[in-house]
mmCIF file of C-alpha atoms in Angstrom:
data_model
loop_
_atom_site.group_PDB
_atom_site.id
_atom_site.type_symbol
_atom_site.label_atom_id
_atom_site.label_comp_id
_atom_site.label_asym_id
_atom_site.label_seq_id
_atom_site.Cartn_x
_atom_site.Cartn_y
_atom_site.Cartn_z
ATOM 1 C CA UNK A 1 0.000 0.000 0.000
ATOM 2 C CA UNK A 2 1.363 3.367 -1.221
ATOM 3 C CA UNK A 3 2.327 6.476 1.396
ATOM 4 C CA UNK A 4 -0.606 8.265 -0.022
ATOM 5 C CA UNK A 5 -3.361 5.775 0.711
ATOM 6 C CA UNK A 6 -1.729 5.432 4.453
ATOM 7 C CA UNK A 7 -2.096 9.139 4.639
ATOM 8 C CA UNK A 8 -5.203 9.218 3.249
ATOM 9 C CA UNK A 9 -5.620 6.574 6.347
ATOM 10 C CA UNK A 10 -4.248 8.357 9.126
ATOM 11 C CA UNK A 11 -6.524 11.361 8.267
ATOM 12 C CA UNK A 12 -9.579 9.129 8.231
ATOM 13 C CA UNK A 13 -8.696 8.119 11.849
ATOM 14 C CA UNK A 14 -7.786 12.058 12.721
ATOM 15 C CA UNK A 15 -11.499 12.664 11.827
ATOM 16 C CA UNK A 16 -13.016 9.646 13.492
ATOM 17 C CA UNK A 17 -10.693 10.594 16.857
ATOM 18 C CA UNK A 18 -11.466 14.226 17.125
ATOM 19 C CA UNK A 19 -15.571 13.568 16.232
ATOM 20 C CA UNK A 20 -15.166 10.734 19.023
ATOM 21 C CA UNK A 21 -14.677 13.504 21.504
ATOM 22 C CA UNK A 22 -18.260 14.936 19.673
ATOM 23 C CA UNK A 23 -19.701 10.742 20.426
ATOM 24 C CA UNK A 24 -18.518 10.383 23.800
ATOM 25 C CA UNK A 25 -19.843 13.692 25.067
ATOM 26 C CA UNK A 26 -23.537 12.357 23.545
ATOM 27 C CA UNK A 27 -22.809 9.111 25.236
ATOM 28 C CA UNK A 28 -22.170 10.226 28.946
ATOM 29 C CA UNK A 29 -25.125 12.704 28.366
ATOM 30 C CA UNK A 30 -27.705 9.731 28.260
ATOM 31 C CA UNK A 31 -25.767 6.947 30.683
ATOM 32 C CA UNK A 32 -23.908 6.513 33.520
ATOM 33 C CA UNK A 33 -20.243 8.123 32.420
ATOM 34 C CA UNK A 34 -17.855 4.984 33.807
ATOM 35 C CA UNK A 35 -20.462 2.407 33.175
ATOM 36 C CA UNK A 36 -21.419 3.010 29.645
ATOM 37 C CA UNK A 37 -17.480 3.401 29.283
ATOM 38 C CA UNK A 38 -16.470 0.205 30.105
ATOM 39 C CA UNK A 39 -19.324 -1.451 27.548
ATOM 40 C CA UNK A 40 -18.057 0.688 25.227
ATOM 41 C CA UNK A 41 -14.130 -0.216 25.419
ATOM 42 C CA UNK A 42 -15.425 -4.100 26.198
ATOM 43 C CA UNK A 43 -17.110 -3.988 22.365
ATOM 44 C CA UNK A 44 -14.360 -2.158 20.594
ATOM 45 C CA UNK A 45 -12.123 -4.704 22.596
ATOM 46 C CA UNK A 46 -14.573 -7.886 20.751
ATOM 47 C CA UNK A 47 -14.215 -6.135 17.587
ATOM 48 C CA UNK A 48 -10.311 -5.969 17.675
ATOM 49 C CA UNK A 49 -10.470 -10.079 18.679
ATOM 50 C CA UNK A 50 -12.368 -11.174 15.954
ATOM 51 C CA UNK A 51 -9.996 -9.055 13.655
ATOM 52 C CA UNK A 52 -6.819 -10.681 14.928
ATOM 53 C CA UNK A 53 -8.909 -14.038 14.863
ATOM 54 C CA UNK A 54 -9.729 -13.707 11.168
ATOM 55 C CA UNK A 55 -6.089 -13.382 10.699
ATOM 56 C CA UNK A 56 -5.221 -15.730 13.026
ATOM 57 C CA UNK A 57 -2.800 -13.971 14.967
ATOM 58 C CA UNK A 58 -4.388 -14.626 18.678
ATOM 59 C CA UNK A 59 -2.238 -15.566 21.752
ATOM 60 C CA UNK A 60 -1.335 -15.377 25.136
ATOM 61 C CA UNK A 61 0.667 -12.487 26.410
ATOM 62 C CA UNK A 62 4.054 -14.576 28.294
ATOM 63 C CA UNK A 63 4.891 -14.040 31.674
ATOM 64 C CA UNK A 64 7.215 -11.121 31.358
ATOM 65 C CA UNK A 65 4.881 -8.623 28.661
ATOM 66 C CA UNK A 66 2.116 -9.437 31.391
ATOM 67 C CA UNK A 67 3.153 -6.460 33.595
ATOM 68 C CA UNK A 68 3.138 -4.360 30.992
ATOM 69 C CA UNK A 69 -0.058 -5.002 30.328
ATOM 70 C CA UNK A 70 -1.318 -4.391 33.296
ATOM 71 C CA UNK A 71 0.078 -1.016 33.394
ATOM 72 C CA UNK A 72 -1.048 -0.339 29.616
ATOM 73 C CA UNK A 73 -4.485 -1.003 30.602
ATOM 74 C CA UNK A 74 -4.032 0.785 34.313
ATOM 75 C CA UNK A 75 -3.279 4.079 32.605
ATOM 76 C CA UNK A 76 -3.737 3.974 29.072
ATOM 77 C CA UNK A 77 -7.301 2.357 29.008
ATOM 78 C CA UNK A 78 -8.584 2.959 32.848
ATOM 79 C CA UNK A 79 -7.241 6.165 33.292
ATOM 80 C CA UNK A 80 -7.536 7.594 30.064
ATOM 81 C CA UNK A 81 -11.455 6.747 29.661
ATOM 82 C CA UNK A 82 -12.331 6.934 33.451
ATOM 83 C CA UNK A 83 -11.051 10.596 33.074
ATOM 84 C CA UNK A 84 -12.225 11.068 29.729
ATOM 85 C CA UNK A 85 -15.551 10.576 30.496
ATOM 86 C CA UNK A 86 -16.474 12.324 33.455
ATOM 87 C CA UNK A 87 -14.362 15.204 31.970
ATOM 88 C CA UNK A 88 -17.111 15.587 29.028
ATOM 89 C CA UNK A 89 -20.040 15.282 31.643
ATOM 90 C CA UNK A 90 -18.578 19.001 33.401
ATOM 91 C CA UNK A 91 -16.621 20.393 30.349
ATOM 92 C CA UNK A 92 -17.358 21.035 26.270
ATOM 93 C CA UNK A 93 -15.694 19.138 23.749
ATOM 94 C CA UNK A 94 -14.035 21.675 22.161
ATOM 95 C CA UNK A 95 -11.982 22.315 24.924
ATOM 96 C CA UNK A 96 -11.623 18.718 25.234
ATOM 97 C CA UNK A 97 -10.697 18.461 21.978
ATOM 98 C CA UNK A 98 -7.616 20.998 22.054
ATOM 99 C CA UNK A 99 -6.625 19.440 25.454
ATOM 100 C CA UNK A 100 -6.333 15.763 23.970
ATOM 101 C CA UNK A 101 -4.187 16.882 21.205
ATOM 102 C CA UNK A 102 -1.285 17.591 23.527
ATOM 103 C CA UNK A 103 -0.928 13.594 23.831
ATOM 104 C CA UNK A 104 2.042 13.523 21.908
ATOM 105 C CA UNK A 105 4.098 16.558 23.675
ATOM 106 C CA UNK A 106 3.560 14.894 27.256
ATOM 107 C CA UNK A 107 4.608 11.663 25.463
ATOM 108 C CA UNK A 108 7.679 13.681 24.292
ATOM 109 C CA UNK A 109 7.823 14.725 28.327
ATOM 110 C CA UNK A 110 7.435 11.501 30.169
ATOM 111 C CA UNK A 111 10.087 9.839 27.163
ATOM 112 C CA UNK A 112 12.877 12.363 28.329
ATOM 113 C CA UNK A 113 12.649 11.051 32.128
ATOM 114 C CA UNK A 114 11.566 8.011 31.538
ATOM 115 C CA UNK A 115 13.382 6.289 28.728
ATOM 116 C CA UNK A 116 15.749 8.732 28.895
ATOM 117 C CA UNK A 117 15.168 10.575 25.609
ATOM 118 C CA UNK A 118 17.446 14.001 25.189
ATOM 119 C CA UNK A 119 15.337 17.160 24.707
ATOM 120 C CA UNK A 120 16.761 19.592 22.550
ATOM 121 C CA UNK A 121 16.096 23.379 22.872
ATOM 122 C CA UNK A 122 13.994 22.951 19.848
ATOM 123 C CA UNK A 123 11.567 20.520 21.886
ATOM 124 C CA UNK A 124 12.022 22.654 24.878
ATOM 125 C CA UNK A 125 10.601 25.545 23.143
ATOM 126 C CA UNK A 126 7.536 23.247 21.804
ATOM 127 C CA UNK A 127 6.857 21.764 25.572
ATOM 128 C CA UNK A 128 6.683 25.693 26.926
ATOM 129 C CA UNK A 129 4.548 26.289 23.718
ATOM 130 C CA UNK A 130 2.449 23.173 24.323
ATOM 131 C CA UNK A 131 1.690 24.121 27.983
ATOM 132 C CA UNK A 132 0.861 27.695 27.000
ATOM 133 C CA UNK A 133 -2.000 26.042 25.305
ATOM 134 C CA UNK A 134 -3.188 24.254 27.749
ATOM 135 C CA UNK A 135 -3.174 26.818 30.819
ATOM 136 C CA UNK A 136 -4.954 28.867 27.853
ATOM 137 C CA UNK A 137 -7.714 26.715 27.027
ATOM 138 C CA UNK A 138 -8.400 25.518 30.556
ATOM 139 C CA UNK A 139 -8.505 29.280 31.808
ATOM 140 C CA UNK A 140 -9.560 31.238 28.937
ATOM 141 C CA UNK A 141 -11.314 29.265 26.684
ATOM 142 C CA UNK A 142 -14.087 28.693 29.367
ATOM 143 C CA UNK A 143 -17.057 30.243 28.863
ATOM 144 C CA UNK A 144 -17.198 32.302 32.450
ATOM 145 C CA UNK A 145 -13.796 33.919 31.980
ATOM 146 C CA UNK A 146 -10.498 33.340 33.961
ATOM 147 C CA UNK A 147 -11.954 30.190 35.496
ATOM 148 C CA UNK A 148 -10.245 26.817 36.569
ATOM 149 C CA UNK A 149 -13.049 24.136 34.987
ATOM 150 C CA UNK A 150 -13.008 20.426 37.173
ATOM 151 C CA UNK A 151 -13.473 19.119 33.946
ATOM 152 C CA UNK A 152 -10.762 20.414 32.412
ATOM 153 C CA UNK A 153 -8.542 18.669 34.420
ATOM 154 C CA UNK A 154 -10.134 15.550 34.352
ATOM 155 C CA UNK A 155 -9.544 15.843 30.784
ATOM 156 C CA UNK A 156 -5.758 17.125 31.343
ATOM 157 C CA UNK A 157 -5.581 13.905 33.918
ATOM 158 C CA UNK A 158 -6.539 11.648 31.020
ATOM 159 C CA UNK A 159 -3.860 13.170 28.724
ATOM 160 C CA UNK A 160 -1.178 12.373 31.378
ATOM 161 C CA UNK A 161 -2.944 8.459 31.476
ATOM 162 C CA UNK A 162 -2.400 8.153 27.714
ATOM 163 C CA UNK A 163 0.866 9.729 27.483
ATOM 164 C CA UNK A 164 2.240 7.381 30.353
ATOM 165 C CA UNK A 165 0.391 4.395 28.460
ATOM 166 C CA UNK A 166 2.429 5.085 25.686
ATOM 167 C CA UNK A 167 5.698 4.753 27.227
ATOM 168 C CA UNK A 168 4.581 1.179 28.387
ATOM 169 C CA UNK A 169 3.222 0.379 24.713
ATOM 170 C CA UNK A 170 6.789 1.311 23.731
ATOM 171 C CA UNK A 171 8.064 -1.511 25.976
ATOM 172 C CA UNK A 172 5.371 -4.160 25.625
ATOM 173 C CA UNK A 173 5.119 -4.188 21.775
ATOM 174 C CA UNK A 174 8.801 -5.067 21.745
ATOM 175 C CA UNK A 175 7.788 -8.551 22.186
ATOM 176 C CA UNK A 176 4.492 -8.569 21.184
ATOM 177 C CA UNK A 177 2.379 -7.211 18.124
ATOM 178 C CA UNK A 178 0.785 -4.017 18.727
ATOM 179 C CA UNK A 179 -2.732 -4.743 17.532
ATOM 180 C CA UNK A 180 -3.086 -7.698 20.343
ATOM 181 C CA UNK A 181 -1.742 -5.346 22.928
ATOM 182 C CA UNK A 182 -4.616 -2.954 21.865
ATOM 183 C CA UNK A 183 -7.166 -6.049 22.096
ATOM 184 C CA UNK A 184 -5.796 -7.545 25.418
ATOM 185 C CA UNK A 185 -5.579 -3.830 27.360
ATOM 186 C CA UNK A 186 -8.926 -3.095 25.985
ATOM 187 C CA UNK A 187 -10.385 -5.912 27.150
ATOM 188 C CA UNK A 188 -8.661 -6.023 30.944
ATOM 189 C CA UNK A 189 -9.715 -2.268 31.021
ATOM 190 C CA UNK A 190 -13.557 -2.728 30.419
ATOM 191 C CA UNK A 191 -13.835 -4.981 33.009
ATOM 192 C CA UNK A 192 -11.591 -2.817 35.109
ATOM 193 C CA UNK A 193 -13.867 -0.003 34.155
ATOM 194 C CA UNK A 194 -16.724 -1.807 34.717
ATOM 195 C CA UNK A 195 -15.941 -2.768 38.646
ATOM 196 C CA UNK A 196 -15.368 1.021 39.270
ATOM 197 C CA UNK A 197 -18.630 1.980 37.624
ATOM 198 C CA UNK A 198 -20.328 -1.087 39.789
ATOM 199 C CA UNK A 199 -18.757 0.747 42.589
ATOM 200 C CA UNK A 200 -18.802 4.915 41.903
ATOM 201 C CA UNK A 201 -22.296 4.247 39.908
ATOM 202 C CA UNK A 202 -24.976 2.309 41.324
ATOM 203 C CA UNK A 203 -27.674 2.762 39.523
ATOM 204 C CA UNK A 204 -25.150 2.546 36.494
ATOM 205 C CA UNK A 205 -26.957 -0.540 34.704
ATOM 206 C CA UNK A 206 -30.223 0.791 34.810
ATOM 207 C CA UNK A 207 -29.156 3.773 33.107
ATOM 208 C CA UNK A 208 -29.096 1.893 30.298
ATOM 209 C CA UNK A 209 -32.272 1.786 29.115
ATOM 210 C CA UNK A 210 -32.854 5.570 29.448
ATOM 211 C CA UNK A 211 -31.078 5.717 26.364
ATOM 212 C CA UNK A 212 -32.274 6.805 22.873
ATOM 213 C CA UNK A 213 -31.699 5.570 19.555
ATOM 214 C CA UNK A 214 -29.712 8.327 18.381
ATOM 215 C CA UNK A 215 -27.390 7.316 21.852
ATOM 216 C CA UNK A 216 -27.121 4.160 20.973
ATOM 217 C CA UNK A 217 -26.229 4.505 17.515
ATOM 218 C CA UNK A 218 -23.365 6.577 18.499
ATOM 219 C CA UNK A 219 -22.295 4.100 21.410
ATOM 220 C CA UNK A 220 -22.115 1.869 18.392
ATOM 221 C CA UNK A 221 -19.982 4.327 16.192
ATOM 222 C CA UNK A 222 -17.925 5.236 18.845
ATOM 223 C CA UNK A 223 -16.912 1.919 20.067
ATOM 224 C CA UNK A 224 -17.174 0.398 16.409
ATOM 225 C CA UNK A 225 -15.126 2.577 13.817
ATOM 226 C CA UNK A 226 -13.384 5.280 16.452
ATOM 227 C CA UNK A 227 -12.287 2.942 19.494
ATOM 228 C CA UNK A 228 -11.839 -0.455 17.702
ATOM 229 C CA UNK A 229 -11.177 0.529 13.505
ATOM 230 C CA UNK A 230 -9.366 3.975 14.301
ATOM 231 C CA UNK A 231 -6.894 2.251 16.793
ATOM 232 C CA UNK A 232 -6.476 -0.620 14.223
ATOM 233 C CA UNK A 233 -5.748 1.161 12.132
ATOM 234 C CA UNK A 234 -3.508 3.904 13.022
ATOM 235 C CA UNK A 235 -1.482 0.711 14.422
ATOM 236 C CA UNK A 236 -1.358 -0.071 10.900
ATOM 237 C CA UNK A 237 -0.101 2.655 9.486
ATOM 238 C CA UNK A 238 2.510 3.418 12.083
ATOM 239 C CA UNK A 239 3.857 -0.257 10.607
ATOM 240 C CA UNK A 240 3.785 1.374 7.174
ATOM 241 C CA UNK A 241 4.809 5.181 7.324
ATOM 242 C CA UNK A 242 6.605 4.684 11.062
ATOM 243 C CA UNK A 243 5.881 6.615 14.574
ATOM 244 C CA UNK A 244 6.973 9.976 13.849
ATOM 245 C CA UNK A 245 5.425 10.503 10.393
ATOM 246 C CA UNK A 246 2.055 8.788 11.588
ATOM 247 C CA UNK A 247 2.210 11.586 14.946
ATOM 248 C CA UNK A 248 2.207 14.419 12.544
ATOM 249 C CA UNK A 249 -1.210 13.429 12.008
ATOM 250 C CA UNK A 250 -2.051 13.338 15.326
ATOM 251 C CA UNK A 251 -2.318 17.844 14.970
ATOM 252 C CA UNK A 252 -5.880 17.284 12.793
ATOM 253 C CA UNK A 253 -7.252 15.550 15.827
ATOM 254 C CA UNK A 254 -8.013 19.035 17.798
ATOM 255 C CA UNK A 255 -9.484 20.437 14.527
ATOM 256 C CA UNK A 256 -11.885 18.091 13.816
ATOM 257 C CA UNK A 257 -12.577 18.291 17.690
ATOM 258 C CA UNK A 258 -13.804 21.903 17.444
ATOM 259 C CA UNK A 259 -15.038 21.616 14.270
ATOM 260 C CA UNK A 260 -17.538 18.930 14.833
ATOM 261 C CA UNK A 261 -18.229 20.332 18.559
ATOM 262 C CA UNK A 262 -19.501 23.146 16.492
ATOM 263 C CA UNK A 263 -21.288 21.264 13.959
ATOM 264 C CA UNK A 264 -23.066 18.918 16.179
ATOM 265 C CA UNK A 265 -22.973 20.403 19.511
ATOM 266 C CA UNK A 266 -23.748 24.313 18.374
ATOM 267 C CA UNK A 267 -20.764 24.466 21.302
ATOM 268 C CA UNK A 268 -19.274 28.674 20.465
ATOM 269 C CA UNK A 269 -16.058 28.160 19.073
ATOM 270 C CA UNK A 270 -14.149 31.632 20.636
ATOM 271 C CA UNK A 271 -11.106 32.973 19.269
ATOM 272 C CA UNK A 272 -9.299 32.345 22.489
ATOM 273 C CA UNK A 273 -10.159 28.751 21.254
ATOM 274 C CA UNK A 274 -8.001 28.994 18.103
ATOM 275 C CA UNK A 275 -5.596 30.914 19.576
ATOM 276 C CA UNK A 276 -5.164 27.604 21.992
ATOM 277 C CA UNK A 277 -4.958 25.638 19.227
ATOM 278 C CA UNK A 278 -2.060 27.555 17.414
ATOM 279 C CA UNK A 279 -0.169 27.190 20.266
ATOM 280 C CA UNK A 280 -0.728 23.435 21.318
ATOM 281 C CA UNK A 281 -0.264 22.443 17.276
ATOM 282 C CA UNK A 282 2.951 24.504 17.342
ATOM 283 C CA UNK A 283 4.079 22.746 20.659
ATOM 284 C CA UNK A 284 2.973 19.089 19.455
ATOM 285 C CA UNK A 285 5.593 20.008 16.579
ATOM 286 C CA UNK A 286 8.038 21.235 18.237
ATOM 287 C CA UNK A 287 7.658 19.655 21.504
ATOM 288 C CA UNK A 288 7.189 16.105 19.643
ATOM 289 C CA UNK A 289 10.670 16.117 17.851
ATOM 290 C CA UNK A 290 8.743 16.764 14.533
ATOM 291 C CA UNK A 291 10.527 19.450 13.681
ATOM 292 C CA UNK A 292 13.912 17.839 14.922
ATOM 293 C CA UNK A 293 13.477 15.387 12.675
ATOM 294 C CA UNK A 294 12.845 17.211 10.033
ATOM 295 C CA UNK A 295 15.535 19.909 10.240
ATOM 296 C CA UNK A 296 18.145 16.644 10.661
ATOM 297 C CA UNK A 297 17.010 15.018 7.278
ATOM 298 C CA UNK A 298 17.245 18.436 5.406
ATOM 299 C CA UNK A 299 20.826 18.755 6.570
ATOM 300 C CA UNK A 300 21.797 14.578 5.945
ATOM 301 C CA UNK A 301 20.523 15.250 2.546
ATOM 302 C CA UNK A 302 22.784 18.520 1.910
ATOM 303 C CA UNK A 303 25.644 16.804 3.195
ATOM 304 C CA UNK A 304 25.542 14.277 0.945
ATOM 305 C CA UNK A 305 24.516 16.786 -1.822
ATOM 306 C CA UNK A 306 27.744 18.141 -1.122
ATOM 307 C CA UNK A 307 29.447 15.149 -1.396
ATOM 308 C CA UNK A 308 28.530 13.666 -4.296
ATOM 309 C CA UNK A 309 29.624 17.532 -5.815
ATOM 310 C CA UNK A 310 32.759 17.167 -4.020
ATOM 311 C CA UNK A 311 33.547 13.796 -5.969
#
């Protein structure tokens, strides 16, 4: 498959990710937040088995990529959604939206202490850009002024969970493919998710049939084609077009965030909003080693302009 059908890809997922925001903020408006969360993750998590089933590429994680998974599905599926979803029941999506696309810059963060990654001033620039535009959005970008939203930093809290979760990914796909650690943490985080729910929500299953069919139709897209399909698939083309070319992507995510938060939600998209945005997409870059990379090939390929002109 050529580069341009794998970008074509990764956009598709950047505009099933950032209207999943749009989905999960419909979702925890008809149900219990944690409980309808954990049914949610538990059918993306079916979807992704019967995928690696077809293709026959189903096993048992070994003794020493289990605690890995644990901790995958501890902060990258637990936290991540447990925040995620009570963060949309006291904040907008747009603002949740913005706030998610930072992933990748406290990725960048949690990488220089944790596997020991060097920053250079170029991604220290982006990670004071990055968290510009986030202090902005959470105080700003709220409707009643210089306000500190709960929400907001449940949302902020489920940016550090994926971030971290990533850094564990890292070390348990060195062992084992990355589309059955997405099943197997999926599935070990619904029914994590689903215990806390039992516990913070108790009238969490009954909440269930309150909902509509328009609510249940998007449970289904969400946990069908955004949770399931978009993580397959970005997997995918990370295999194809590799990590850092697939994260440059991961800047449309915000966009389609606010965009379909305005679209769907009638949510008032303020300038203070896109000023937020410039400066978290500028940090991602930045912050991400995007740029690094970039500025790195361009002088490799002079140099060896210059050599074959020398010879």
């Amino acid at each position: 498959m050529g580069n341009s059908l794998m970008y074509g890809q990764l956009i598709l997922v950047m505009v099933m990710w950032g209207f999943n925001v749009i989905a999960i903020k419909v979702i925890v408006g008809q149900f219990s937040a944690v409980t309808i969360t954990s049914f949610r993750i538990f059918l993306a998590a079916v979807v992704v088995y019967l995928i690696l089933w077809a293709r026959k590429q189903i096993r048992l994680p070994k003794k020493q990529e289990l605690s890995y998974i644990i901790l995958v599905s501890v902060t990258g599926v637990v936290g991540h959604h447990f925040f995620l979803s009570v963060g949309l029941t006291q904040t907008s999506a747009s603002n949740s939206g913005l706030l998610l696309g930072t992933v990748p810059l406290f990725t960048s963060i949690l990488a220089s202490k944790m596997l020991k990654d060097k920053l250079s001033l170029m991604r220290i620039i982006g990670i004071i850009f990055g968290l510009s535009g986030v202090s902005f959005v959470i105080l700003v970008g709220n409707i009643n002024g210089l306000t500190m939203n709960i929400g907001d930093i449940y949302i902020f809290l489920a940016v550090l969970s994926q971030a971290l979760s990533f850094i564990y990914i890292k070390k348990a796909t060195e062992t084992m493919g990355a589309r059955l650690v997405t099943a197997t943490t999926l599935l070990i985080g619904s029914f994590l998710l689903f215990c806390i729910g039992f516990v913070l929500e108790p009238e969490g299953i009954s909440s269930l049939q309150d909902g509509t069919l328009v609510g249940w139709s998007v449970f289904l897209a969400s946990a069908i084609f955004a949770t399931a399909l978009g993580q397959f698939l970005y997997n995918h083309a990370i295999q194809n077009v590799g990590p850092g070319k697939a994260s440059i992507f991961m800047n449309l995510q915000p966009f389609f965030a606010l965009l379909g938060s305005f679209l769907f939600l009638g949510e008032q998209i303020s300038v203070a909003h896109f000023f937020g945005f410039i400066l978290i997409v500028t940090g991602v870059i930045l912050g991400s080693g995007i740029m690094d990379r970039y500025i790195y090939k361009k002088t490799l390929t002079g140099i060896n302009l210059r050599k074959r002109y020398d010879d």
